[in-house]
PDB file of C-alpha atoms in Angstrom:
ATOM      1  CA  UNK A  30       0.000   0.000   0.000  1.00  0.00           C
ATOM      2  CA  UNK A  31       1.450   3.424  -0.766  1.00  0.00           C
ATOM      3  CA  UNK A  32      -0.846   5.181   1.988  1.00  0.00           C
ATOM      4  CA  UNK A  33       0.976   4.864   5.165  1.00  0.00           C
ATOM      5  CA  UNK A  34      -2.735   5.648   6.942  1.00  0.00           C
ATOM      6  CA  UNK A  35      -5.924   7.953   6.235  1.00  0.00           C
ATOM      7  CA  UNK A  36      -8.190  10.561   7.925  1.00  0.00           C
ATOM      8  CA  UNK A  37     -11.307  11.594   7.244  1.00  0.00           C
ATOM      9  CA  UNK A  38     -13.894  13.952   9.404  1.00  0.00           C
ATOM     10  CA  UNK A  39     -17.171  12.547  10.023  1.00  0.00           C
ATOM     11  CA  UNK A  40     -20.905  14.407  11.050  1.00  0.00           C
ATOM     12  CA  UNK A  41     -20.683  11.869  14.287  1.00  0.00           C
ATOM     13  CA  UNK A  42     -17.529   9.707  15.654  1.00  0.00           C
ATOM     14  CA  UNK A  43     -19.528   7.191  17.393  1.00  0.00           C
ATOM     15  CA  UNK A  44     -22.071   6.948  14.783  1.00  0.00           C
ATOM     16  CA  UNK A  45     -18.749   6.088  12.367  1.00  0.00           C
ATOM     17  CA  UNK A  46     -17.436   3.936  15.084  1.00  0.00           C
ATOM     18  CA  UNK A  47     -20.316   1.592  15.523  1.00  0.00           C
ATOM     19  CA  UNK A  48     -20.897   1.581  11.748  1.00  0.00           C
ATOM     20  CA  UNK A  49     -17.188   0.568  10.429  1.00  0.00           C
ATOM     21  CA  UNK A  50     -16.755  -1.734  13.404  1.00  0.00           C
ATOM     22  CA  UNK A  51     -19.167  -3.687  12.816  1.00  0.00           C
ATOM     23  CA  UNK A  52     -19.215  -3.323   8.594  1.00  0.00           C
ATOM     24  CA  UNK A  53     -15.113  -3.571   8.701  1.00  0.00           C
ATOM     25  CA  UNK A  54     -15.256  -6.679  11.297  1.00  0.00           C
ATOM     26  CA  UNK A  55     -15.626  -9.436   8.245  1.00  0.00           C
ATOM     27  CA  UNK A  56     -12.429  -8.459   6.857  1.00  0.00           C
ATOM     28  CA  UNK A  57     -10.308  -8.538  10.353  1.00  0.00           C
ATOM     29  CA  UNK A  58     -10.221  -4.684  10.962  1.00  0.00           C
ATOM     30  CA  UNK A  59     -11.171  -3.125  14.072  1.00  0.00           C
ATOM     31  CA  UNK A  60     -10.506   0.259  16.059  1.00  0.00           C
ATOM     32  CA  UNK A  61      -7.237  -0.562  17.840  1.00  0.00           C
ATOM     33  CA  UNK A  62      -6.745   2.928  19.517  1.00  0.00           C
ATOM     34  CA  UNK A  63      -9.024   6.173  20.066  1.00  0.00           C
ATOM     35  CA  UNK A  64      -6.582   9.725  20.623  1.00  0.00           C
ATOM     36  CA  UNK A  65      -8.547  13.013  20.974  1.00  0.00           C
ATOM     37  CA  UNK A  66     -12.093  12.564  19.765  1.00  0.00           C
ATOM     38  CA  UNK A  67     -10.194  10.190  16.668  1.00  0.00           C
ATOM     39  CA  UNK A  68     -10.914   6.510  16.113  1.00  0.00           C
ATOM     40  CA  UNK A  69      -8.359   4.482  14.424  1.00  0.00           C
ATOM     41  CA  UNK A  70      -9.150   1.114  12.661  1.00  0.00           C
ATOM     42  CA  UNK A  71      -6.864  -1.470  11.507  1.00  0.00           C
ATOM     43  CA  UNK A  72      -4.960  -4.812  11.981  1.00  0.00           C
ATOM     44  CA  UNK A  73      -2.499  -6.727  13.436  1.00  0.00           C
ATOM     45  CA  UNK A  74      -2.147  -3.500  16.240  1.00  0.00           C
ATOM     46  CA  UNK A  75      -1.343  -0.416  13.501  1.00  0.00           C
ATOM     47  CA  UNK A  76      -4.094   1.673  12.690  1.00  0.00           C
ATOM     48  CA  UNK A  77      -4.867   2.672   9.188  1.00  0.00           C
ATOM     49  CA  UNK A  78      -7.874   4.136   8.699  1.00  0.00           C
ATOM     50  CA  UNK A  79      -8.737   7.622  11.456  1.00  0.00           C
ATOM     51  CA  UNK A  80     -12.007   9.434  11.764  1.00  0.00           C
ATOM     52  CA  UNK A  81     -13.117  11.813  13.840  1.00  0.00           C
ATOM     53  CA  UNK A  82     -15.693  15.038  14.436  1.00  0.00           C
ATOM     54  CA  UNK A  83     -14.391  18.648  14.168  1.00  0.00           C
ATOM     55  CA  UNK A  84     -15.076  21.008  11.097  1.00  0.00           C
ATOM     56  CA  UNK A  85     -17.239  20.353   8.401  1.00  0.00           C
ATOM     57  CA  UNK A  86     -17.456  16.319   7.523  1.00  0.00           C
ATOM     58  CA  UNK A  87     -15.340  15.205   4.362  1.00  0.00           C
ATOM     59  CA  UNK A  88     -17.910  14.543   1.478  1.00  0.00           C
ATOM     60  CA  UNK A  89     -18.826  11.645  -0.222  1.00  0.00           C
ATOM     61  CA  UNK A  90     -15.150   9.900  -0.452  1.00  0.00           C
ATOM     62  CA  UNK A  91     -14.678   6.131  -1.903  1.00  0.00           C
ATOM     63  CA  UNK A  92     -13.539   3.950   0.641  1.00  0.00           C
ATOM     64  CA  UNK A  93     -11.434   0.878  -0.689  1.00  0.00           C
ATOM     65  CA  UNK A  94     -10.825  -2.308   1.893  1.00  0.00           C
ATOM     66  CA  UNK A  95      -9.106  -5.330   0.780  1.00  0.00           C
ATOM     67  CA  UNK A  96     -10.823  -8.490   1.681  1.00  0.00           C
ATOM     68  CA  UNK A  97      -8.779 -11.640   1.937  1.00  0.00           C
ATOM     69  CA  UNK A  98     -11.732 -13.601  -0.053  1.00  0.00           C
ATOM     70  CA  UNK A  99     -15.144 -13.293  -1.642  1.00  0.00           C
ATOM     71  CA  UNK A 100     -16.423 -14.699   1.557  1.00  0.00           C
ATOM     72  CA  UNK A 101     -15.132 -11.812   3.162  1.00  0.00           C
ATOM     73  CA  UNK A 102     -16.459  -9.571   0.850  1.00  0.00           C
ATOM     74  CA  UNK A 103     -19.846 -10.856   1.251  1.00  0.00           C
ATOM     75  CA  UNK A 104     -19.791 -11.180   4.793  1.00  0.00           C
ATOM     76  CA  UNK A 105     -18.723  -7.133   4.389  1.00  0.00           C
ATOM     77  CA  UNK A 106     -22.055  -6.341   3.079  1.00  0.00           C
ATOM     78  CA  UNK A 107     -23.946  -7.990   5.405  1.00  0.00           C
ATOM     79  CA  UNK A 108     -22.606  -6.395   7.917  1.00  0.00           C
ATOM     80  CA  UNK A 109     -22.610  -3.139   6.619  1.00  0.00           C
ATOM     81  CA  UNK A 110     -26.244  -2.921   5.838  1.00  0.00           C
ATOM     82  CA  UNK A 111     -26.879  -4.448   9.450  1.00  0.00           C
ATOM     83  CA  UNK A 112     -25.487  -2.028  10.737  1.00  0.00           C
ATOM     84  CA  UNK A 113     -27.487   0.766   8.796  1.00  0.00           C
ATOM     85  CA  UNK A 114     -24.934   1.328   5.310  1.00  0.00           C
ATOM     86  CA  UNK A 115     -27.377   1.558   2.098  1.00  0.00           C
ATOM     87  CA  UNK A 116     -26.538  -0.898  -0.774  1.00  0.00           C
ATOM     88  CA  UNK A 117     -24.593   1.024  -3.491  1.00  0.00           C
ATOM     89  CA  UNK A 118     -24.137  -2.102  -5.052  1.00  0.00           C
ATOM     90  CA  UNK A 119     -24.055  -6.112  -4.063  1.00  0.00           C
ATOM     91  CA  UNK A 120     -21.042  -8.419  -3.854  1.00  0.00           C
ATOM     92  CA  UNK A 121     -20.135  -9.093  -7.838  1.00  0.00           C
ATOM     93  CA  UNK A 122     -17.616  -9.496 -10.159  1.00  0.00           C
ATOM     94  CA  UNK A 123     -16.542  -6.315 -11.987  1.00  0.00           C
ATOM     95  CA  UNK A 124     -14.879  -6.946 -15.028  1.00  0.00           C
ATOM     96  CA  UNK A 125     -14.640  -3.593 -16.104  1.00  0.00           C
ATOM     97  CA  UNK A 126     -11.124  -3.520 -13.918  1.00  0.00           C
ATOM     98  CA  UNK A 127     -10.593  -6.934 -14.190  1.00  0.00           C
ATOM     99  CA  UNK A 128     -12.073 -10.650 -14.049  1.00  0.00           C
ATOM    100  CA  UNK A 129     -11.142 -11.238 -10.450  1.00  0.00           C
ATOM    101  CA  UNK A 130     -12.350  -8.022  -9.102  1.00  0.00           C
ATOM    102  CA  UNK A 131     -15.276  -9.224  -6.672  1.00  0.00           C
ATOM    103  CA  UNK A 132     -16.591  -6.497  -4.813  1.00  0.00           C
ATOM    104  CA  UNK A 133     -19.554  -4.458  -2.885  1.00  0.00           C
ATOM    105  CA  UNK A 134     -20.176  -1.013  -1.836  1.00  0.00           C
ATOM    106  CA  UNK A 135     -22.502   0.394   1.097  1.00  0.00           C
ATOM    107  CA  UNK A 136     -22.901   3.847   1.425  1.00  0.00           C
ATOM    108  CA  UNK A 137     -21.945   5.109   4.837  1.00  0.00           C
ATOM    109  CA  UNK A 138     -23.181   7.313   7.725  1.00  0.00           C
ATOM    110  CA  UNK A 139     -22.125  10.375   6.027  1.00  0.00           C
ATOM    111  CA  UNK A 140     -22.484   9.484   2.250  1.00  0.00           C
ATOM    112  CA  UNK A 141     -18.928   7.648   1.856  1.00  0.00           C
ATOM    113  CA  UNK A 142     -19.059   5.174  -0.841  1.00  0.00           C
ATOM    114  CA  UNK A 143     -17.619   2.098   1.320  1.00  0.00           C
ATOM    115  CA  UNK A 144     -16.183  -1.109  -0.572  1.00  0.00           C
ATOM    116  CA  UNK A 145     -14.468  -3.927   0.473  1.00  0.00           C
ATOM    117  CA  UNK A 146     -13.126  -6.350  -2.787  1.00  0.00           C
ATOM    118  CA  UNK A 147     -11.186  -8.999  -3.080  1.00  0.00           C
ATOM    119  CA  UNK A 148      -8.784  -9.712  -6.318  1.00  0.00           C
ATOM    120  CA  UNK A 149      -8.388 -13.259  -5.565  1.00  0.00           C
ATOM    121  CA  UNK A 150     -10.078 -15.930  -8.413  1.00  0.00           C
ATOM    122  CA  UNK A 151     -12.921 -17.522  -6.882  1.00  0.00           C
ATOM    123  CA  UNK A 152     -12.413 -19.193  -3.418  1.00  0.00           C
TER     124      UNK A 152
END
């Protein structure tokens, strides 16, 4: 990866929190540390992904998580509509970027476009 982490301002931390803990939990990721109003998610102890309240929320980004298997990707979705995301499109291949590109996106509390894929043939 050449993003060493990412930040992002959100209408309402815990909102976010409960949201991509639960919709990020399928794929391994969870908040490993919380510093000044700022939630951190990640693996494996380093935390990758930050959001937090303060200023006006970033709009409507495209969030990108790597899933380790379609499984994972489906389990994603799931998830992320459980815990209140709105389908922005179900677990599928996309061959437009390639023929292994399996993924699904879930809008998020504040808009963001939220995908987890996996690049792996089928599992």
């Amino acid at each position: 990866m050449i993003l060493d982490h990412i930040g992002l301002t959100v209408s309402d931390t815990q909102a976010s929190k409960a949201f991509f803990s639960a919709a990020l939990a399928p794929l391994g990721v969870s908040v490993v540390m919380e510093v000044q109003g700022w939630v951190g998610l990640g693996k494996d102890g380093k935390p990758d992904f930050w959001f937090g309240a303060g200023g006006t929320p970033h709009a409507g980004m495209h969030l990108a998580f790597t899933a380790g298997s379609r499984e994972q990707v489906r389990a994603f979705y799931a998830a992320a509509l459980a815990a209140g995301g709105t389908d922005n499109g179900p677990p599928g291949i996309r061959e437009i970027y390639h023929p292994n590109y399996y993924g699904a996106f879930v809008l998020g509390p504040d808009g963001h476009n939220v995908e987890a894929v996996c690049h792996l043939a089928e599992d």
